[in-house]
Amino acid sequence: MAQMTMIQAITDAMRTELKNDENVLVFGEDVGQNGGVFRATEGLQKEFGEDRVFDTPLAESGIGGLAIGLGLQGYRPVPEIQFFGFVYEVMDSISGQMARMRYRSGGTHTSPITVRSPFGGGVHTPELHADSLEGLIAQQPGVKVVIPSTPHDAKGLLIASIRDNDPVVFLEHMKLYRSFRGEVPEEEYTIELGKADVKREGKDVTIVTYGAMVHASLKAAEELEKDGVSVEVVDLRTVSPIDTETILESVKKTNRVVVVQEAQRQAGVASHVISEIQERAILHLEAPILRVAAPDTVYAFSEAEEVWLPNHKDIVEKVNSVMNF
Amino acid sequence: MKHVLENVESQFEMFQILNEDGKIVNKEYLPDLSDDELKELMRRMVYTRILDQRSIALNRQGRLGFYAPTAGQEASQLGSHFALEQEDFILPGYRDVPQLIWHGLPLYQAFLFSRGHYHGNQMPENVPALSPQIIIGAQYVQAAGVGLGMKMRGKKSVAITYTGDGGTSQGDFYEGINFAGAYGANNIFVVQNNGFAISVPRDKQTAAKTLAQKAVSAGIEGIQVDGMDVLAVYAATKHARERAINGEGPMLLELMTYRYGPHTMAGDDPTRYRTSEMDSEWEKKDPLVRFRKYLEDKKLWSEEEENKVIEEAKEEIKNAIKEADKYPKQKVTDLISNMYEKLPAHLEEQMEEYKAKESK
């Protein structure tokens, strides 16, 4: 076991797969010699050469198309979109093309592509860097959306994503890149996509969450414990498709749910989680399911992040509402 | 600064080998094709003209669905395809079904594509190609990836892709040629300039005097070709292919052509935006007419041979439609099983639901 930050675990996963499979290619804006704007690909070009890890022209749509074409030639592309706010430039390649490749070709062609991209607030980035846009891609059949919250999950999920023969969008929360270290096995391992993880066991209320909000929820759970409320925290890890089974198991135990996301209330995947629970477990509920989410405005100007982004206090408040319903 | 534009434009004079009377006007570049190859090229063009006529009729009868007419573009579509090898990868636009057929897609599958059946998109294993791309420009960025993949694999093959004149205004058009240029990828980019993007004339797309000169922005070679002249199209494509497999990078070909029919069969009426004078002017340039004259002068083609091709085409089209009719109807469970290699839980659940419905 080694102590790694999430960014180190991500680099380690790419190194593992570059080593394991000569078809794995890592490319994007500044990922080569520079090692990426966050150092996620640090040292990879030096170790594996310019044919495996390379820079591209500055054009997200072109990067998406390049990945699709390389996929058609038997490669396993791992392109990077520098910030997920720039996904609008490559929406067609992701949702209009790679997500549909297997289906539209009746299984004769595939897109074994993992699109990596940072997102997430709390680090005062300029405009359109931090926006949570996972909800957009989660609505597209044919592509999976993975969001790790720990170094351990990040490595296992990224290896599994790269090995998946269908496209995966792998979103990395910028605030989690270096904010803490965690135990990460040095050897290779995978974490099955589409499986949630119970990050904290509890019996009074379930919090379903993902990304940076996992940590805010864990912090809230600690506070709530002091007041005698036992909180179970379910980390979705894959936000499309969601792990309904694990969610329901928890809900049937606690009978109360709060869904927590960083995205605006009208965005993200919280509504989908809530629909699944109400369709499948309404008779197990003691209270309505409440949401913690950002206000329905455009992402905050950086100085306003603190008042805008959901935090552990908002979660405590919502959990108390559910407990006292 | 006017002279700068003139200098650029003078680099893109139209390349022609065969004039409207079927006479060779450019001996130097006359491609080295055998008599049999010349006849095969004519056979394919005649066949494809009949395929277009029959497809329009079948569409009107409701026996075909989406159809984008091809008459007029035979030299452009088939001359360029004739310069390819079987291992070359085609990324067609929605009008480029003929190239897929001559690359090996069975006719009945092309008809299933038109009707909207997934089997129409299941390329046979020996047919390196994607099904027709509906999103204008997407095929260009994808082609750059295929071309780079071929280069990295050391293959002596190319990725060829087609768009129309309107498509050159898309961002993906520019990104595609620029990426391929930056990587020196094995690509041929074809622009079939038929003068109109639905109703919008070519000069409303751009102030550029040629579309071929857009290659300059990517730093790659570009050439404007008489797209009604099958020998010129063949020679230019062959040249582009040789350059690409020799590691000299991609090329952009602008083929000056015309579609005699509407944009698609979905209600477009070309008389709203085209004059009959314009149509008859281009009918004089018909690629079949001039190539027929050329071959007849060489005693390589006769009315009898042409009629034989026509009958053959009609017979094969009739059989292909029957085969398409017989192909099993699609079920929701088929669509679900084509989504992922391994079905996620929610689709497993929906699969069971639809299996139950389908067994009723």
Tab-separated table of N, CA and C in Angstrom, chain A residues 80 118 214 226 241 288 305:
chain	number	residue	atom	x	y	z
A	80	GLU	N	-8.163	13.476	-23.059
A	80	GLU	CA	-8.486	14.380	-21.950
A	80	GLU	C	-9.147	15.640	-22.500
A	118	PRO	N	-11.415	17.093	-15.742
A	118	PRO	CA	-11.603	17.691	-14.422
A	118	PRO	C	-12.810	18.623	-14.380
A	214	VAL	N	-19.346	13.773	-1.314
A	214	VAL	CA	-19.163	12.602	-0.447
A	214	VAL	C	-18.491	13.057	0.848
A	226	LYS	N	-23.141	13.370	16.710
A	226	LYS	CA	-23.089	13.997	18.042
A	226	LYS	C	-24.492	14.265	18.575
A	241	PRO	N	-24.718	4.159	-15.429
A	241	PRO	CA	-25.996	3.932	-14.756
A	241	PRO	C	-25.821	3.912	-13.240
A	288	PRO	N	-40.545	12.480	2.967
A	288	PRO	CA	-40.188	12.743	1.559
A	288	PRO	C	-38.665	12.720	1.388
A	305	GLU	N	-18.314	31.535	-4.658
A	305	GLU	CA	-18.412	30.078	-4.503
A	305	GLU	C	-18.826	29.678	-3.089
